[in-house]
């Protein structure tokens, strides 16, 4: 069945701009794990919809600010992760919790700003919410409720998973030339593993089966054009388990086992986050797809173990993480090669055909076809 949205439109500059304005500025976007924000002055900085954002621990509270100094627009926190107060590196201004400048060095000699100027020097703040340890930011002035975006099943899953995750995280990021949505699609295409990942993942994974009770529903062109309501926003975030053989490692006995996972875990948090466990809940990866343009994506990959049972494996953790990390990035490199090639193929206007096991890809594209017509793409 043919894609409900044409390739040219799906990957276009107009679509990218509509996504930035009406998707990334409207919905809750995952920014990172709370474990990394527990310490005083800990922060995570991100770019969302072209805007620099920092989520900062201020007196134990998580606050999201625009990460741009209102004086001369320097990025205040220049690292992705770190621990430092909101002090601008350019002229040393210090910002208080409300976002106002608290200290302006040499104020009397060099600045003497009027009351109105000082008012304008306040950092803009955004909404932050955590589901368990998963921290999200919303850039809208009046954000939707987070439970309008994620089903109670997904929220419960993240809440239950959170206390089982360890505090030590390894991360890296990779840039590649393809549209971010294609990266989110490949996650839900279980049949590429035995072929594309023949040298890596396929040793463990089994053939996907078509999920019982999820028959393929093809939406009519008319439904796509007028924007039917059959595909709800919540249906785009999915918890998927697929059969696999799990290699047994000696370190398994030293970490807790999140036993709500059977087989390989793939969780899609719409729009741009993917959670994976290839060890049935003893270790995890989170991938965050950041659209840089319509044909350029940056992915951050984080890996971590389940909570340690004892300090006995403290010394081994970096080595285990490194091995885990190496495996995950090898798999990801295979995906990237395919994603770049697919993006090139689609750019000549060839439209995708979907078979019955690709219903989740079809549903997502249907949702985007509706999104495109709503926003005049
Ligand atoms: S630019 Fe930040 S203090 Fe001047
Ligand atoms: Fe893959």
Coordinates of C-alpha atoms and ligand atoms in Angstrom, one line a residue:
X1 CA 0.0 0.0 0.0
X2 CA 1.3 3.4 -1.0
X3 CA 2.5 5.9 1.5
X4 CA -0.3 8.3 2.6
X5 CA 2.1 11.2 2.1
X6 CA 4.3 11.7 -1.0
X7 CA 8.1 11.5 -0.4
X8 CA 8.8 15.0 -1.8
X9 CA 6.4 16.5 0.7
X10 CA 7.4 14.3 3.6
X11 CA 11.1 15.3 3.3
X12 CA 10.6 18.9 2.2
X13 CA 11.9 22.2 3.6
X14 CA 8.3 23.3 4.1
X15 CA 7.5 20.2 6.2
X16 CA 10.7 20.8 8.3
X17 CA 9.6 24.4 9.0
X18 CA 6.0 23.2 9.9
X19 CA 7.5 20.6 12.2
X20 CA 9.7 23.1 14.0
X21 CA 6.8 25.6 14.5
X22 CA 3.9 23.2 15.1
X23 CA 5.4 20.0 16.4
X24 CA 8.6 20.7 18.3
X25 CA 7.2 23.9 19.7
X26 CA 3.9 22.3 20.6
X27 CA 4.6 18.9 22.1
X28 CA 6.6 17.6 25.1
X29 CA 10.1 16.9 24.0
X30 CA 12.4 14.6 25.9
X31 CA 15.5 16.3 27.1
X32 CA 17.3 13.8 29.3
X33 CA 17.3 11.8 32.5
X34 CA 16.7 13.3 36.0
X35 CA 19.7 11.3 37.4
X36 CA 21.9 13.8 35.5
X37 CA 20.1 16.8 37.1
X38 CA 20.1 15.8 40.8
X39 CA 23.2 17.7 41.9
X40 CA 23.1 21.4 42.7
X41 CA 23.5 23.5 39.6
X42 CA 23.4 20.4 37.3
X43 CA 22.1 21.2 33.8
X44 CA 21.3 19.6 30.4
X45 CA 21.2 21.9 27.4
X46 CA 19.5 21.1 24.1
X47 CA 18.3 22.8 21.0
X48 CA 14.6 22.4 20.3
X49 CA 13.0 23.9 17.3
X50 CA 16.1 26.0 16.7
X51 CA 15.9 27.4 20.2
X52 CA 18.7 27.0 22.8
X53 CA 17.2 25.6 26.0
X54 CA 18.8 24.6 29.3
X55 CA 17.1 22.6 32.1
X56 CA 18.9 23.6 35.3
X57 CA 18.7 22.4 38.9
X58 CA 18.1 25.6 40.9
X59 CA 17.7 25.0 44.6
X60 CA 16.5 21.4 43.9
X61 CA 13.9 22.5 41.4
X62 CA 14.2 21.8 37.6
X63 CA 13.7 25.0 35.6
X64 CA 13.9 25.3 31.8
X65 CA 15.3 28.6 30.6
X66 CA 16.2 30.0 27.2
X67 CA 19.9 29.4 27.2
X68 CA 20.8 32.7 25.7
X69 CA 22.1 35.7 27.7
X70 CA 19.7 38.6 27.3
X71 CA 22.7 41.0 27.4
X72 CA 24.6 40.2 24.2
X73 CA 23.1 36.8 23.4
X74 CA 25.9 34.4 24.3
X75 CA 24.9 30.9 25.1
X76 CA 25.0 30.7 28.9
X77 CA 25.7 26.9 29.4
X78 CA 27.9 26.0 26.5
X79 CA 28.2 22.2 27.3
X80 CA 25.5 19.6 26.8
X81 CA 25.8 18.4 30.3
X82 CA 27.4 20.0 33.3
X83 CA 27.2 21.6 36.7
X84 CA 27.5 25.3 37.1
X85 CA 25.2 28.2 38.0
X86 CA 23.6 30.4 35.4
X87 CA 26.5 32.8 35.0
X88 CA 27.2 34.2 31.6
X89 CA 30.8 33.7 30.4
X90 CA 30.9 36.9 28.4
X91 CA 30.5 39.6 31.1
X92 CA 29.9 37.6 34.2
X93 CA 26.2 38.4 34.8
X94 CA 24.6 36.0 37.3
X95 CA 20.9 35.0 36.9
X96 CA 18.6 34.2 39.8
X97 CA 15.9 31.5 39.9
X98 CA 13.2 33.8 38.4
X99 CA 15.5 34.5 35.4
X100 CA 16.3 38.1 36.4
X101 CA 20.0 39.2 36.6
X102 CA 21.0 39.0 40.2
X103 CA 24.6 40.3 39.9
X104 CA 25.9 42.5 37.1
X105 CA 29.6 43.0 37.8
X106 CA 30.7 46.7 37.5
X107 CA 27.0 47.8 37.2
X108 CA 27.5 51.3 38.5
X109 CA 30.7 52.1 36.5
X110 CA 29.7 50.4 33.2
X111 CA 25.9 49.8 32.8
X112 CA 23.4 51.8 34.9
X113 CA 20.5 50.3 33.0
X114 CA 17.1 51.8 33.4
X115 CA 14.3 49.8 35.1
X116 CA 12.7 48.9 31.8
X117 CA 16.0 47.6 30.3
X118 CA 16.5 45.5 33.4
X119 CA 13.0 44.1 33.0
X120 CA 13.8 43.0 29.5
X121 CA 17.0 41.3 30.7
X122 CA 15.0 38.5 32.2
X123 CA 15.6 34.9 30.9
X124 CA 12.5 33.4 29.2
X125 CA 11.3 30.3 31.0
X126 CA 9.5 27.2 29.6
X127 CA 7.4 24.3 31.1
X128 CA 9.3 21.3 32.4
X129 CA 7.7 18.0 33.5
X130 CA 9.1 14.7 34.5
X131 CA 7.5 11.3 34.1
X132 CA 9.5 9.3 36.6
X133 CA 13.1 10.2 35.7
X134 CA 12.3 11.1 32.1
X135 CA 12.4 14.9 31.8
X136 CA 10.5 16.7 29.1
X137 CA 10.3 20.4 28.0
X138 CA 7.4 22.1 26.2
X139 CA 8.0 25.4 24.4
X140 CA 4.3 26.4 24.0
X141 CA 2.9 29.3 26.0
X142 CA 0.0 27.1 27.0
X143 CA 1.3 23.5 26.8
X144 CA -1.0 20.5 26.3
X145 CA -1.3 18.1 29.2
X146 CA 1.4 15.5 29.0
X147 CA -1.2 12.8 29.3
X148 CA -2.8 14.1 26.1
X149 CA 0.5 13.2 24.3
X150 CA 1.3 9.9 26.0
X151 CA -1.1 7.1 26.9
X152 CA -1.5 5.9 30.5
X153 CA 0.3 2.7 29.4
X154 CA 3.4 4.6 28.2
X155 CA 3.3 6.9 31.3
X156 CA 3.1 3.9 33.7
X157 CA 5.9 2.2 31.8
X158 CA 8.2 5.2 32.2
X159 CA 7.3 5.6 35.9
X160 CA 8.0 1.9 36.6
X161 CA 11.2 1.9 34.6
X162 CA 12.7 5.0 36.2
X163 CA 13.8 3.8 39.6
X164 CA 15.5 0.8 37.9
X165 CA 17.9 2.9 36.0
X166 CA 21.5 3.5 37.1
X167 CA 23.0 6.9 37.6
X168 CA 26.1 6.5 35.4
X169 CA 25.4 7.3 31.7
X170 CA 27.7 7.2 28.7
X171 CA 26.7 9.2 25.7
X172 CA 27.8 10.3 22.2
X173 CA 26.3 12.0 19.3
X174 CA 26.4 11.4 15.6
X175 CA 25.3 13.6 12.7
X176 CA 24.2 12.1 9.4
X177 CA 22.5 13.2 6.2
X178 CA 18.9 12.1 6.3
X179 CA 15.5 13.2 7.5
X180 CA 14.9 12.6 11.3
X181 CA 11.5 10.9 10.7
X182 CA 13.2 8.1 8.6
X183 CA 15.3 7.3 11.7
X184 CA 12.2 7.0 13.8
X185 CA 10.6 4.8 11.1
X186 CA 13.4 2.3 10.9
X187 CA 13.0 1.6 14.7
X188 CA 9.5 0.2 14.0
X189 CA 10.6 -1.9 11.0
X190 CA 11.5 -5.2 12.6
X191 CA 12.2 -7.0 9.4
X192 CA 15.3 -5.1 8.5
X193 CA 17.3 -6.6 11.3
X194 CA 18.0 -10.0 9.8
X195 CA 19.3 -8.4 6.6
X196 CA 20.7 -4.9 7.4
X197 CA 22.1 -6.0 10.8
X198 CA 23.2 -9.5 9.6
X199 CA 26.6 -9.1 11.2
X200 CA 25.4 -7.5 14.5
X201 CA 21.9 -7.7 15.9
X202 CA 20.5 -10.5 13.8
X203 CA 22.5 -13.1 15.9
X204 CA 20.0 -12.5 18.6
X205 CA 16.8 -11.3 17.1
X206 CA 14.1 -13.4 15.5
X207 CA 11.7 -12.7 12.7
X208 CA 9.0 -10.2 13.6
X209 CA 5.5 -11.4 13.5
X210 CA 2.5 -9.3 12.5
X211 CA 0.9 -8.3 15.8
X212 CA -2.4 -10.0 16.5
X213 CA -5.3 -7.6 16.8
X214 CA -3.5 -4.9 14.8
X215 CA -4.8 -5.5 11.3
X216 CA -3.5 -3.2 8.6
X217 CA -5.8 -0.2 8.2
X218 CA -5.4 1.8 5.0
X219 CA -6.7 5.2 5.3
X220 CA -8.4 6.7 2.2
X221 CA -6.9 9.6 0.3
X222 CA -10.0 11.6 1.3
X223 CA -9.4 10.8 5.0
X224 CA -5.8 11.9 4.6
X225 CA -6.7 15.0 2.8
X226 CA -9.3 16.2 5.3
X227 CA -7.4 15.0 8.3
X228 CA -9.3 12.1 9.8
X229 CA -9.1 11.4 13.5
X230 CA -8.4 7.7 13.3
X231 CA -4.7 8.0 14.2
X232 CA -4.5 9.6 17.6
X233 CA -1.4 11.3 18.9
X234 CA -1.1 8.8 21.7
X235 CA -1.0 5.9 19.2
X236 CA 2.3 7.2 17.8
X237 CA 4.2 6.4 21.1
X238 CA 4.5 2.6 21.2
X239 CA 6.0 0.0 23.6
X240 CA 7.2 -2.9 21.5
X241 CA 8.6 -6.2 22.6
X242 CA 10.0 -8.7 20.0
X243 CA 11.4 -12.1 20.5
X244 CA 15.1 -12.5 20.9
X245 CA 17.7 -14.7 22.5
X246 CA 19.5 -12.9 25.3
X247 CA 23.2 -13.5 25.8
X248 CA 24.0 -14.1 29.4
X249 CA 26.8 -11.9 30.9
X250 CA 28.3 -12.4 34.4
X251 CA 27.5 -8.8 35.4
X252 CA 23.7 -9.6 35.1
X253 CA 23.6 -10.8 38.7
X254 CA 25.0 -7.5 40.0
X255 CA 22.2 -5.3 38.5
X256 CA 18.5 -5.3 39.1
X257 CA 16.4 -6.8 36.5
X258 CA 13.5 -4.8 35.2
X259 CA 11.3 -7.8 34.6
X260 CA 8.5 -6.1 32.7
X261 CA 10.4 -6.6 29.5
X262 CA 10.3 -9.8 27.5
X263 CA 12.7 -10.1 24.5
X264 CA 14.0 -7.0 22.8
X265 CA 12.5 -3.7 24.0
X266 CA 11.8 -0.8 21.6
X267 CA 9.9 2.1 23.0
X268 CA 9.0 5.0 20.6
X269 CA 8.2 8.3 22.4
X270 CA 6.7 10.5 19.8
X271 CA 8.1 12.6 18.2
X272 CA 11.8 11.9 18.5
X273 CA 12.9 9.5 21.2
X274 CA 13.7 5.8 21.2
X275 CA 14.4 3.6 24.2
X276 CA 16.0 0.2 23.7
X277 CA 16.9 -2.8 25.9
X278 CA 18.6 -5.7 24.3
X279 CA 19.3 -7.4 27.6
X280 CA 15.7 -7.9 28.9
X281 CA 15.9 -5.0 31.2
X282 CA 19.5 -5.1 32.5
X283 CA 20.9 -2.3 30.3
X284 CA 19.3 0.4 28.2
X285 CA 20.0 2.9 25.4
X286 CA 18.1 6.1 24.7
X287 CA 18.4 7.7 21.3
X288 CA 17.3 11.2 20.7
X289 CA 16.7 12.3 17.1
X290 CA 17.4 16.0 16.7
X291 CA 16.4 17.5 13.3
X292 CA 19.0 19.9 12.1
X293 CA 17.3 20.5 8.8
X294 CA 15.1 18.6 6.4
X295 CA 18.0 16.4 5.4
X296 CA 20.4 16.5 8.4
X297 CA 19.9 14.8 11.8
X298 CA 21.9 14.6 14.9
X299 CA 21.3 11.6 17.1
X300 CA 22.5 11.4 20.7
X301 CA 22.9 7.9 22.0
X302 CA 23.0 7.3 25.8
X303 CA 23.6 4.0 27.4
X304 CA 23.3 2.9 31.0
X305 CA 22.7 -0.2 33.1
X306 CA 19.9 -1.1 35.4
X307 CA 20.5 -0.1 39.0
X308 CA 23.4 -1.9 40.7
X309 CA 22.6 -4.3 43.4
X310 CA 25.9 -3.7 45.2
X311 CA 29.1 -1.7 44.8
X312 CA 30.9 -4.8 43.7
X313 CA 30.7 -4.0 40.1
X314 CA 31.5 -0.2 40.4
X315 CA 34.9 -0.7 38.8
X316 CA 33.5 -2.8 35.9
X317 CA 30.7 -0.4 35.0
X318 CA 32.7 1.9 32.7
X319 CA 34.0 -1.2 30.8
X320 CA 30.5 -2.8 30.5
X321 CA 29.1 0.5 29.3
X322 CA 31.9 0.9 26.8
X323 CA 31.2 -2.6 25.4
X324 CA 27.5 -1.9 25.3
X325 CA 28.1 1.4 23.7
X326 CA 30.4 -0.1 21.0
X327 CA 27.7 -2.7 20.1
X328 CA 24.9 -0.1 19.9
X329 CA 27.0 2.3 17.8
X330 CA 28.0 -0.5 15.4
X331 CA 24.3 -1.3 14.9
X332 CA 23.5 2.4 14.5
X333 CA 26.2 2.9 11.9
X334 CA 24.5 0.2 9.8
X335 CA 21.2 2.1 10.2
X336 CA 22.8 5.4 9.2
X337 CA 24.2 4.0 6.0
X338 CA 20.7 2.8 5.1
X339 CA 19.0 6.0 6.2
X340 CA 21.3 8.2 4.1
X341 CA 20.7 6.0 1.0
X342 CA 16.9 5.9 1.6
X343 CA 16.8 9.7 1.9
X344 CA 18.6 10.0 -1.4
X345 CA 16.3 7.5 -3.1
X346 CA 13.2 9.3 -1.7
X347 CA 14.5 12.7 -2.8
X348 CA 13.9 11.7 -6.5
X349 CA 10.2 11.4 -5.7
X350 CA 9.8 7.6 -5.5
X351 CA 7.0 6.8 -3.1
X352 CA 7.2 4.1 -0.4
X353 CA 5.1 1.0 -0.4
X354 CA 4.1 -0.6 2.9
X355 CA 3.3 -4.2 3.7
X356 CA 1.1 -5.5 6.5
X357 CA 3.8 -5.7 9.2
X358 CA 4.6 -2.0 8.5
X359 CA 1.4 -0.7 9.9
X360 CA 3.0 1.5 12.5
X361 CA 5.1 3.3 9.9
X362 CA 2.0 3.7 7.8
X363 CA 0.1 5.1 10.8
X364 CA 2.8 7.6 11.5
X365 CA 2.9 8.8 7.9
X366 CA -0.8 9.1 7.9
X367 CA -0.6 11.3 11.0
X368 CA 2.0 13.4 9.2
X369 CA -0.2 13.7 6.1
X370 CA -2.9 15.1 8.3
X371 CA -0.3 17.4 10.0
X372 CA 0.9 18.6 6.5
X373 CA -2.6 19.5 5.4
X374 CA -3.4 21.3 8.7
X375 CA -0.4 23.5 8.3
X376 CA -0.6 24.2 4.6
X377 CA 2.4 22.1 3.5
Ligands
LIG1 S1 26.5 38.6 27.0 FE1 26.1 37.7 28.9 S2 26.8 39.0 30.3 FE2 27.2 40.0 28.5
LIG2 FE1 18.3 -0.9 12.6

